[in-house]
Coordinates of C-alpha atoms and ligand atoms in Angstrom, one line a residue:
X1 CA -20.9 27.3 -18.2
X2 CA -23.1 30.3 -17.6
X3 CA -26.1 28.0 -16.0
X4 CA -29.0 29.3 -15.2
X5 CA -28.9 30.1 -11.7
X6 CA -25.5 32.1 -12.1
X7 CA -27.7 33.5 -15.1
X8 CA -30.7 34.8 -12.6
X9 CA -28.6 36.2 -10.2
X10 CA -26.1 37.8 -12.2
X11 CA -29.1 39.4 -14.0
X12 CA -30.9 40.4 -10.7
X13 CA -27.5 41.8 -9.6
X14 CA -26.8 43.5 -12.6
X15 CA -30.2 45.3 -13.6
X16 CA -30.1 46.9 -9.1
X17 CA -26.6 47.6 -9.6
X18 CA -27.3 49.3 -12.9
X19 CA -30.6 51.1 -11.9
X20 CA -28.6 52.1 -8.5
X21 CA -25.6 53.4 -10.7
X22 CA -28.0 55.1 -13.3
X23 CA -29.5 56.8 -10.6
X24 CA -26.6 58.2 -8.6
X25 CA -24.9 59.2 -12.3
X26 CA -28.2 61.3 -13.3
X27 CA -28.1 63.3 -9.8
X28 CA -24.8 64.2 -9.8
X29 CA -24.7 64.8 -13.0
X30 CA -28.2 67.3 -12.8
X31 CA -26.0 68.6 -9.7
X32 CA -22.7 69.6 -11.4
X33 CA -24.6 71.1 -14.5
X34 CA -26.8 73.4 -12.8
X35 CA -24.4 74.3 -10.2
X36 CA -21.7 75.7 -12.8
X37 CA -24.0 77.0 -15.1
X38 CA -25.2 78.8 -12.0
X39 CA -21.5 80.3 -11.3
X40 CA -21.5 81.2 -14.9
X41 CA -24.9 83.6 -14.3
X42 CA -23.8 84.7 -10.8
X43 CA -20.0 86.1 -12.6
X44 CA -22.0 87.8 -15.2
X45 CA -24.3 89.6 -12.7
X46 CA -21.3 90.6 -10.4
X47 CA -19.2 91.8 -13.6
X48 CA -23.0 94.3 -14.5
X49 CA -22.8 95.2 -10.8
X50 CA -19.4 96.2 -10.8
X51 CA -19.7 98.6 -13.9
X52 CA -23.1 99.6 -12.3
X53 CA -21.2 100.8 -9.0
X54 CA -18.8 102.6 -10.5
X55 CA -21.2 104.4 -12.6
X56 CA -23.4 105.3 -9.9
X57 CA -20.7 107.1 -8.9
X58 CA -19.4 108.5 -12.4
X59 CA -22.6 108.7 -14.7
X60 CA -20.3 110.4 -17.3
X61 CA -19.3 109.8 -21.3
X62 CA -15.8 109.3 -19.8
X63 CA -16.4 106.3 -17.9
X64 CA -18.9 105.0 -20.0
X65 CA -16.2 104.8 -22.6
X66 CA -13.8 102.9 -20.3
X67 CA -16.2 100.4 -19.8
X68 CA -17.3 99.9 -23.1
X69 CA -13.6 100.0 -24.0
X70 CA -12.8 97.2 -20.9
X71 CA -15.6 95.0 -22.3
X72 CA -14.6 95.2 -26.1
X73 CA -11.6 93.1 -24.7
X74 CA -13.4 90.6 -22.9
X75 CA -15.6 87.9 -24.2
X76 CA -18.6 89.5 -22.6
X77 CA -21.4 92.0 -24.3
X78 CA -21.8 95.1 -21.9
X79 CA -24.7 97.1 -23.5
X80 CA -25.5 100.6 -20.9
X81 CA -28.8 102.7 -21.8
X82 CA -30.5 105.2 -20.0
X83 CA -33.4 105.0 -17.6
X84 CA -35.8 104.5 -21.0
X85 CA -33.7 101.7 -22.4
X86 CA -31.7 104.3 -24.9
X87 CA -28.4 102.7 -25.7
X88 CA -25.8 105.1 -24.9
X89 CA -23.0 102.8 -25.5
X90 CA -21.9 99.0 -26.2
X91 CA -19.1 97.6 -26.4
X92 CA -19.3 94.8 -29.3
X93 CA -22.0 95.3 -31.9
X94 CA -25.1 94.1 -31.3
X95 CA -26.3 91.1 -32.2
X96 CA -30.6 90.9 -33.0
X97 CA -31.1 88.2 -30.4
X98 CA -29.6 91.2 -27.7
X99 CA -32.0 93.6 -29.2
X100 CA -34.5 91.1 -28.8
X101 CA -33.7 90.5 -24.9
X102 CA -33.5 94.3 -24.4
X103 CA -36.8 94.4 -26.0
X104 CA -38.4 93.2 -23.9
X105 CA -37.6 95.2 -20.6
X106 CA -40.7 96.9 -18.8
X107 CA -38.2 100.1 -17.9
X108 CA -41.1 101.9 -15.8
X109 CA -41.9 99.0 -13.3
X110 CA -37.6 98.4 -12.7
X111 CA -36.6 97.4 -8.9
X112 CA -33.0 98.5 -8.7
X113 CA -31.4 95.4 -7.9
X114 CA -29.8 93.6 -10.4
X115 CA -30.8 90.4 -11.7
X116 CA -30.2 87.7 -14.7
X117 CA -33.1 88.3 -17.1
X118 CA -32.0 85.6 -19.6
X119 CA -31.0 82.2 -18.3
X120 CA -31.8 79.9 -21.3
X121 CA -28.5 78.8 -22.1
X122 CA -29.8 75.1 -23.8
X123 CA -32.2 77.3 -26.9
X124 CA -30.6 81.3 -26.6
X125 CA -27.5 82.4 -28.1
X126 CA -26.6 84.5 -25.2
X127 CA -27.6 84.7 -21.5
X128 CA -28.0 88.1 -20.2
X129 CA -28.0 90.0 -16.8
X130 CA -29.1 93.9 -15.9
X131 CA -27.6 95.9 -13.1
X132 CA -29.5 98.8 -12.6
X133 CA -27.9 102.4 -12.2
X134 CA -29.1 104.0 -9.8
X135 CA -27.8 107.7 -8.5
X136 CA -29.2 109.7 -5.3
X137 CA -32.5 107.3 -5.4
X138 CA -33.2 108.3 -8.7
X139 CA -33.3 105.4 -11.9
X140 CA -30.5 106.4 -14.3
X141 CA -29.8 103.4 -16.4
X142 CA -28.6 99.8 -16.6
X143 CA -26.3 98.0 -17.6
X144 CA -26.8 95.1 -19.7
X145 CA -24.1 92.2 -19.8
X146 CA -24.4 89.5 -22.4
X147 CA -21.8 85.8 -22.3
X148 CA -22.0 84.1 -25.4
X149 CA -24.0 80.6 -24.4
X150 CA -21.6 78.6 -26.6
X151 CA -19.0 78.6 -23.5
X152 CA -21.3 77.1 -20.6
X153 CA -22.7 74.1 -24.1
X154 CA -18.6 73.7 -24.3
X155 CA -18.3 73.1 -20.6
X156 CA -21.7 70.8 -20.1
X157 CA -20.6 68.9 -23.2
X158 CA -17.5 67.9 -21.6
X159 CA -18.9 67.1 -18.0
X160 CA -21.4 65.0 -20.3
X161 CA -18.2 63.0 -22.1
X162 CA -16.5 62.7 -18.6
X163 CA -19.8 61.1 -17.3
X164 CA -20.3 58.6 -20.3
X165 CA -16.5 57.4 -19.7
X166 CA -17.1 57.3 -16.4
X167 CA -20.7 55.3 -17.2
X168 CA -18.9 53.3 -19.3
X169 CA -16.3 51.9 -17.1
X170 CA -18.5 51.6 -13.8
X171 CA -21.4 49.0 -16.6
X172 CA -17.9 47.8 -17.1
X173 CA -16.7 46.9 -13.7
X174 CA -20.7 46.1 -12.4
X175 CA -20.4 43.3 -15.0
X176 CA -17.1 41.9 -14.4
X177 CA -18.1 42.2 -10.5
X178 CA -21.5 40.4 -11.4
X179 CA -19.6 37.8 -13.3
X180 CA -17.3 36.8 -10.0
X181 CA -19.9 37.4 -7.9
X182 CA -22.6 34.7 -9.9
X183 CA -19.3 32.3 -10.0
X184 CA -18.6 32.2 -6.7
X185 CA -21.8 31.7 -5.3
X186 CA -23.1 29.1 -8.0
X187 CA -19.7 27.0 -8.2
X188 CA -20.1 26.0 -5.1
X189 CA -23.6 24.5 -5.7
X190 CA -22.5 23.2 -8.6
X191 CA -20.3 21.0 -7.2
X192 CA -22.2 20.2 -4.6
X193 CA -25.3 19.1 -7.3
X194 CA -22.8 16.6 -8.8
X195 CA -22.0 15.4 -5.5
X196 CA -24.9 14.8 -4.7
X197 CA -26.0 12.9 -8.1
X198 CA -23.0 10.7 -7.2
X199 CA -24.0 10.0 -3.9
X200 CA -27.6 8.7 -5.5
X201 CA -25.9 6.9 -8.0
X202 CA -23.5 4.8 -4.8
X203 CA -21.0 6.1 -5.0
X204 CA -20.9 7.3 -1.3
X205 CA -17.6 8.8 -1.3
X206 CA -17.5 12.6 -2.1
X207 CA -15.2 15.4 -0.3
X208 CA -16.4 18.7 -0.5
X209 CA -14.8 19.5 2.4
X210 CA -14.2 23.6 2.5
X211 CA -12.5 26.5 4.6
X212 CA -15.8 28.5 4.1
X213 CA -17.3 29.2 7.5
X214 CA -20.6 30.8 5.4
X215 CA -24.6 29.0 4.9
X216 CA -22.3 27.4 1.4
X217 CA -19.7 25.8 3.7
X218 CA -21.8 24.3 6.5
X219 CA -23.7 23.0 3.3
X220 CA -20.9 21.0 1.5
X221 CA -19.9 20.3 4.8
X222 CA -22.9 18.9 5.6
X223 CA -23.2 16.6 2.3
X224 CA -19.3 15.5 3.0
X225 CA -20.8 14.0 6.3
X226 CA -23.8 12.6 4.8
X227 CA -22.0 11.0 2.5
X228 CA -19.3 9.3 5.3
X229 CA -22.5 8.1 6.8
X230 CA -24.0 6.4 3.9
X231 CA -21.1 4.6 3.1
X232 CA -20.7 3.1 6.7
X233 CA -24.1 2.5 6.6
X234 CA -23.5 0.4 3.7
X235 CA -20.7 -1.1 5.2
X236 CA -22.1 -1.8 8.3
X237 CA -25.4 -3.5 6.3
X238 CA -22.8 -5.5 4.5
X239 CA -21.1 -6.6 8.0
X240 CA -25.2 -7.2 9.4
X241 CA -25.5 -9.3 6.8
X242 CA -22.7 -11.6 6.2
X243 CA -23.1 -11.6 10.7
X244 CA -26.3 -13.3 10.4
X245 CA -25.8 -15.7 7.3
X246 CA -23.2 -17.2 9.6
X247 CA -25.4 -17.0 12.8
X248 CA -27.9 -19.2 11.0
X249 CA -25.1 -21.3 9.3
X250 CA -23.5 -22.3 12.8
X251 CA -26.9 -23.8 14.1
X252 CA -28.2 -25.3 10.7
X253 CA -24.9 -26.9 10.2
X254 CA -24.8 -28.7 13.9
X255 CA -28.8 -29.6 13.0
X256 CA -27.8 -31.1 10.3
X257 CA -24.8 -33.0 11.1
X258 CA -26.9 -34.4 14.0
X259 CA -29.4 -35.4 11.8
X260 CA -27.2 -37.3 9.8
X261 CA -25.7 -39.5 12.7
X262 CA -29.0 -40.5 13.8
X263 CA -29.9 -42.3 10.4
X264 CA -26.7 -44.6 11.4
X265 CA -28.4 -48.2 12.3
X266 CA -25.5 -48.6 15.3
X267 CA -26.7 -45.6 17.6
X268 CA -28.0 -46.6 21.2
X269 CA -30.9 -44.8 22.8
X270 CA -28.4 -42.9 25.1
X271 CA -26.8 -41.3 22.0
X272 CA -30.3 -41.4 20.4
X273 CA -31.8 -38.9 23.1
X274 CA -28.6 -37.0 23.0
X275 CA -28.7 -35.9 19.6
X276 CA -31.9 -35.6 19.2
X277 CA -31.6 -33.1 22.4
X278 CA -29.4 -31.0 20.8
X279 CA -31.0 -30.5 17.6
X280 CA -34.0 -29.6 19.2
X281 CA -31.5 -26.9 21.2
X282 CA -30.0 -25.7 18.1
X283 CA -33.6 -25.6 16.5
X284 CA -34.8 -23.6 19.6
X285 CA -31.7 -21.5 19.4
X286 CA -32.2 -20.2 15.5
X287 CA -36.0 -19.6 16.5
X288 CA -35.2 -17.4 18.9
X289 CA -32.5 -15.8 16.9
X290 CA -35.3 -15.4 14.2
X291 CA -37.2 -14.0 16.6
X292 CA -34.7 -11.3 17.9
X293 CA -34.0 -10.2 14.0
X294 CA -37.6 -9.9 13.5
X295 CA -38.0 -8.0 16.9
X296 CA -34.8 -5.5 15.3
X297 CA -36.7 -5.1 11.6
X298 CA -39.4 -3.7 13.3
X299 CA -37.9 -1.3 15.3
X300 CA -36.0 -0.2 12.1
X301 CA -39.4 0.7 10.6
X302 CA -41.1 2.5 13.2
X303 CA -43.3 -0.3 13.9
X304 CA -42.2 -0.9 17.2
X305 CA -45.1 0.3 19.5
X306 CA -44.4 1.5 23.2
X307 CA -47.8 0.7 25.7
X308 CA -47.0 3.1 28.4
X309 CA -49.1 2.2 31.6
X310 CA -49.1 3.1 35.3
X311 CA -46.4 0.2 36.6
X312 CA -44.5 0.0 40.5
X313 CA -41.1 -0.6 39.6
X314 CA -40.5 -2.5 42.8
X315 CA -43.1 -4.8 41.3
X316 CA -41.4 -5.0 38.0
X317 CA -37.6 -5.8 39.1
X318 CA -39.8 -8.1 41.6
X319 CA -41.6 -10.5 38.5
X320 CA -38.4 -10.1 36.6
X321 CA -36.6 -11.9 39.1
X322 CA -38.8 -14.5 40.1
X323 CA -38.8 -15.2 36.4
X324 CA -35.1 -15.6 36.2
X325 CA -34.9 -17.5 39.2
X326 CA -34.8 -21.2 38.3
X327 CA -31.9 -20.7 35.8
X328 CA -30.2 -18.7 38.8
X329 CA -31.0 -21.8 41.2
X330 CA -29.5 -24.0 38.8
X331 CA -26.3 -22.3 38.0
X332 CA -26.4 -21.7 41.7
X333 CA -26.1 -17.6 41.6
X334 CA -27.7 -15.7 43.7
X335 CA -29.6 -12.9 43.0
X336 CA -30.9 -10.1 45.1
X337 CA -33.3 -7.5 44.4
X338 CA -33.4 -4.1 46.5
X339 CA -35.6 -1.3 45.4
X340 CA -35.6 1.8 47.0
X341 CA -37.9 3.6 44.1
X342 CA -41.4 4.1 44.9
X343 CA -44.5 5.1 43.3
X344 CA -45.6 4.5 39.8
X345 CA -44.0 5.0 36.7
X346 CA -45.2 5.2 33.0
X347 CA -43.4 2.6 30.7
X348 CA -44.4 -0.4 28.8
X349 CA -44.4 -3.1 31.1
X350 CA -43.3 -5.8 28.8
X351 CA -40.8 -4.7 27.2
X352 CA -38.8 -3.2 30.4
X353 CA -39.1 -6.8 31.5
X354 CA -37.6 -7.9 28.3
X355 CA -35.0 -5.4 28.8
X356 CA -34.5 -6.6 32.5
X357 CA -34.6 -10.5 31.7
X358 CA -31.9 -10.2 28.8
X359 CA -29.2 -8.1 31.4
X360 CA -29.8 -10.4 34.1
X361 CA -29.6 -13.5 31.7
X362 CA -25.9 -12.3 30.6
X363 CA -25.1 -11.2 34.3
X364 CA -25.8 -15.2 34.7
X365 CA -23.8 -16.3 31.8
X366 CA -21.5 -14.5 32.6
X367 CA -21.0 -15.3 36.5
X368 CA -19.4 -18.3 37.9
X369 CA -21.2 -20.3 40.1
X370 CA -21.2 -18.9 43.9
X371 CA -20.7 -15.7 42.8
X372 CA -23.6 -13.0 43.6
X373 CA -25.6 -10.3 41.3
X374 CA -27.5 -7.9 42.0
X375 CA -30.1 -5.6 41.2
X376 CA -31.1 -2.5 43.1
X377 CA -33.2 0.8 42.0
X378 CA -33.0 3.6 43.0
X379 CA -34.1 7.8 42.3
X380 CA -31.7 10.0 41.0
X381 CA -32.7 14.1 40.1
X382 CA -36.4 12.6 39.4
X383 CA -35.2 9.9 37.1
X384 CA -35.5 5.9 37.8
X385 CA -31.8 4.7 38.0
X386 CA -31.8 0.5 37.9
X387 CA -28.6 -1.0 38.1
X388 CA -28.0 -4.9 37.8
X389 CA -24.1 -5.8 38.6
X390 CA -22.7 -9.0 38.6
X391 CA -19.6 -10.8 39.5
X392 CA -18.7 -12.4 36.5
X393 CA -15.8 -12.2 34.2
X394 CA -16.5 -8.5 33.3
X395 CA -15.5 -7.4 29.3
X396 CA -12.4 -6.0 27.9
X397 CA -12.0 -2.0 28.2
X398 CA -11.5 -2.8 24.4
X399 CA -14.7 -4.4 23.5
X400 CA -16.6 -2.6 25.5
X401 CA -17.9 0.0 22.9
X402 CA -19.1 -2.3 20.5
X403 CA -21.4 -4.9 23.0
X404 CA -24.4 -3.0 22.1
X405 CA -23.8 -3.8 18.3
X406 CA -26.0 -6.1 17.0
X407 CA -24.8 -9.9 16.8
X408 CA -21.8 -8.6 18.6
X409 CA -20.2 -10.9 21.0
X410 CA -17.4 -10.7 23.2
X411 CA -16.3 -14.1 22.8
X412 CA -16.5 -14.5 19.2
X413 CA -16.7 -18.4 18.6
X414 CA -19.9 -19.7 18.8
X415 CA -19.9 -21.9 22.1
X416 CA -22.8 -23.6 22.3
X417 CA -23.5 -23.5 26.0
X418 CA -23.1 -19.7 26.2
X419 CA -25.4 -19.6 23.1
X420 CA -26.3 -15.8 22.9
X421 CA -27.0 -14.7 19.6
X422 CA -25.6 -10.9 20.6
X423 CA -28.9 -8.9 19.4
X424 CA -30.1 -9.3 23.5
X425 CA -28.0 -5.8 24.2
X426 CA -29.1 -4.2 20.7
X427 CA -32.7 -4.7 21.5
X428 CA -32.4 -3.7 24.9
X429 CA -30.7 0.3 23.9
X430 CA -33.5 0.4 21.1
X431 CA -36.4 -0.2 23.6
X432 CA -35.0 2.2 26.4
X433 CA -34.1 4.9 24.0
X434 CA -37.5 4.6 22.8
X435 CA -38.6 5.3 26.2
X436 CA -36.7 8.4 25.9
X437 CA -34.1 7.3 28.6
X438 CA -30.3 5.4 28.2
X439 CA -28.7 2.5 29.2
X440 CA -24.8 2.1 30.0
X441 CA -22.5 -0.7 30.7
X442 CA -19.5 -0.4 32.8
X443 CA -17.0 -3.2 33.3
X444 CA -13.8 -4.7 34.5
X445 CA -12.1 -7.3 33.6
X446 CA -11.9 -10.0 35.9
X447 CA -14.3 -8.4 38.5
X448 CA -17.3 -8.1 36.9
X449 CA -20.0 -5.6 34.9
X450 CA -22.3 -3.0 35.8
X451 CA -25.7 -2.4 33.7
X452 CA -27.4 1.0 34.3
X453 CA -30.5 1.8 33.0
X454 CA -31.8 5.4 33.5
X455 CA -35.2 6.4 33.0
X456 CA -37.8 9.0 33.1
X457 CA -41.1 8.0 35.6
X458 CA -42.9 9.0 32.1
X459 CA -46.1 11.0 31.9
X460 CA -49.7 9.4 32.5
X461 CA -51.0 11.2 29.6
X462 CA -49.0 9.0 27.1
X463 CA -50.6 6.3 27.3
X464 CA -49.8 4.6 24.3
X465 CA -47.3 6.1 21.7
X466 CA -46.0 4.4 18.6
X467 CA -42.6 3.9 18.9
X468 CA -40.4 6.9 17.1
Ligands
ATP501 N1 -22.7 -9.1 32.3 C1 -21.8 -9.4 31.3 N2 -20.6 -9.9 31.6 C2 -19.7 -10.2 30.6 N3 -19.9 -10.0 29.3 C3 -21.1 -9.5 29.0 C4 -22.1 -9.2 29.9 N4 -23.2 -8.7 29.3 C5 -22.9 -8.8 28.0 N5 -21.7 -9.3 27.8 C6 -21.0 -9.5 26.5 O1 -21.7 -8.7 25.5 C7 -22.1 -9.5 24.4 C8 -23.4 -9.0 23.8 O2 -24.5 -9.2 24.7 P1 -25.9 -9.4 24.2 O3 -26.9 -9.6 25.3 O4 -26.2 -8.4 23.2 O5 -25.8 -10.8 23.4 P2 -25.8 -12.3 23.9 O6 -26.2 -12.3 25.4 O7 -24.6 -12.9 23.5 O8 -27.0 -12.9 23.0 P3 -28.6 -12.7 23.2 O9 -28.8 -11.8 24.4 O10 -29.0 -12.2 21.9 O11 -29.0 -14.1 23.6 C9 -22.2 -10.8 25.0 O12 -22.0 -11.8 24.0 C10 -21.1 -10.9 26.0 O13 -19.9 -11.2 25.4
MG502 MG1 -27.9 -11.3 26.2

């Protein structure tokens, strides 16, 4: 279980937390060491200074006696000479490493204050302080206290067992803490590695879903999503597809049902020219329909190209309607145009027409003769707003949402003087999103549907862009 990531960073925390702890331990310990052993020098002094106070005052045998006497009791040396280093008294015997220390003193260059002459607790056997005597100015003698260095090794011995407990529980805790700490950030990106080889293996179902609001919770977040949009992507190719293998069965199946009553000898012309009309309607009808899904793979793969160019929008709802106009004639609609845009604007020509010829062709199929649509433009907050509405038979609130679906259709048999196909609307968002603008459908039942198409005038410096 212990996988390599949780491996690297436990390590990494682990050898900072360590070198961090190591650190802290050796200061504190320096600290503590050298501040006690520093109490134990600074008692002995003031012990030497004491007896060197009062026998400043008293340079007598008498009270050299009762100090010697006081210090035979306690576990210090007190060794008092005269102002040549003569010994007058000492209250333990004397050990050579004192003699050695007392040795050593330069008695004609003494200051008269008192100081610790042998601080070498770690190597000496004792540690050693001298408190001058001094009487009316003069240099009378010193007093020489010795401590026994065994007490302060005692004392640093135990401060050093406390500190390797203490070491010992804090490496302890740092790797227990480094153990949850690898766990609970690497879990989580375990789980989310085997999500992910499931999700590249189809099965496009995984919950990761988590109360984490950190980077690690937006992440399986993140994946959870991913993964509800792969599998409605796969459903909705599996809807696409089973969509158009029935669009092209419809029309193949009246082609070739036709086709088969007009090898019957018994036909007349009349019914001749009939059928043979309607297969070449139903031929004309999957072309176009091949057409369209051809038009839709390419705008899947970014082949799609956009040929912006300087274009007067009045002129383009203008040539778009006089395009549309016989149909309109025949199913005896009218159609007015009103454009109160002006000035040029930076689209592809073409395929705006295309957009405009497929929304006024199902404002026409879907409007009952008599009945009026129009199409107006007009500026709104420096955009190009073109609306065509029509009178027709409008779409369910219900249905609405789904009209820009490809091969969706409101009314779902396949009528074949209505025709459509249901990719017209599909095509239409992908070509004016790809001009960076958004088209909308509004409708009521009964009373007919609004198209809005809203567009930026475009730059003249994009000429030509490749779509997406
Ligand atoms: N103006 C409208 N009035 C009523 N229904 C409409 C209108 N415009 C679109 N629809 C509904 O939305 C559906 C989808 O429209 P779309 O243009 O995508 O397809 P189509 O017109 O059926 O086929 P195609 O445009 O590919 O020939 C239509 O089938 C129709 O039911
Ligand atoms: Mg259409």
């Amino acid at each position: 279980m212990f996988n390599k990531l949780s491996l690297k960073i436990g390590l990494l925390f682990f050898v900072f937390l360590l070198g961090i702890e190591a650190l802290l331990f050796a200061t504190l310990y320096v600290t503590l060491v050298n501040q006690r052993v520093d109490e134990v020098m600074e008692s002995l002094l003031a012990r030497g200074e004491t007896h060197s106070a009062v026998l400043a005052d008293n340079f007598e045998p008498m009270t050299l006696e009762h100090v010697g006497m006081m210090e035979a009791e306690s576990s210090f040396v007190a060794v008092i000479t005269d102002e040549n280093g003569e010994i007058l008294i000492n209250s333990d015997p004397l050990e050579p490493e004192m003699l050695e220390v007392l040795g050593h003193i330069d008695y004609d260059s003494e200051s008269p204050e008192g100081k610790v002459i042998e601080k070498d607790w770690d190597d000496k056997r004792y540690i050693a302080a001298d408190s001058p005597i001094t009487i009316g100015g003069e240099h009378a003698g010193h007093v020489f206290m010795f401590s026994d260095t065994a007490g302060i090794e005692r004392m640093v011995k135990g401060l050093q067992n406390q500190f390797l407990a203490a070491g010992l529980i804090t490496v302890l805790l740092t790797v227990v803490t480094v153990l949850l700490l690898s766990r609970f950030i690497t879990l989580p990106l375990i789980r989310m590695k085997e999500a992910t080889e499931q999700l590249s293996r189809g099965n496009h179902r995984v919950d990761l879903s988590t109360d984490r609001n950190d980077e690690l919770g937006e992440l399986a977040n993140a994946i959870t999503r991913l993964s509800g949009d792969l599998d409605r992507l796969k459903n909705a190719r599996n809807e696409f597809l089973a969509a158009i293998s029935h669009e092209l069965r419809t029309p193949l199946t009246y082609i070739k049902g036709y086709a088969d009553i007009l090898g019957r000898p018994e036909l007349n012309e009349s019914e001749r020219k009939e059928y043979v009309g309607i297969i070449r309607e139903e031929s004309a009808h999957l072309a176009r329909l091949i057409e369209n899904l051809f038009e839709l793979a390419k705008l899947d793969r970014l082949q799609f190209e956009i040929k912006r160019e300087a274009v007067d929008v009045g002129g383009l709802l203008q040539s778009a309607a006089a395009l549309v106009k016989p149909a309109f004639e025949r199913d005896r609609i009218q159609l007015q145009v009103d454009c109160e845009s002006e000035g040029l604007v930076y689209w592809d020509p073409e395929r705006i027409q295309q957009v405009l010829l497929n929304i006024l062709d199902n404002a026409r199929k879907h409007s009952e003769a008599g009945s009026q649509v129009a199409m107006s433009c007009r500026e709104e907050n420096g955009k190009v707003d073109i609306r065509i509405r029509d009178e027709g038979e409008g779409i369910p609130a219900e249905e609405l949402p789904y009209v820009f679906e490809r091969l969706y259709r409101v009314e779902k048999s396949r009528s074949r003087d209505s025709g459509g196909s249901g990719l017209g609307l599909a095509i239409a968002k992908e070509i004016v999103e790809l001009h960076g603008g958004v088209i909308e459908l509004e409708s009521k039942l009964g009373s007919g549907t609004v198209a809005a198409i809203r567009l930026e005038r475009g730059d003249g410096s994009a000429e030509s862009i490749a779509g997406r």
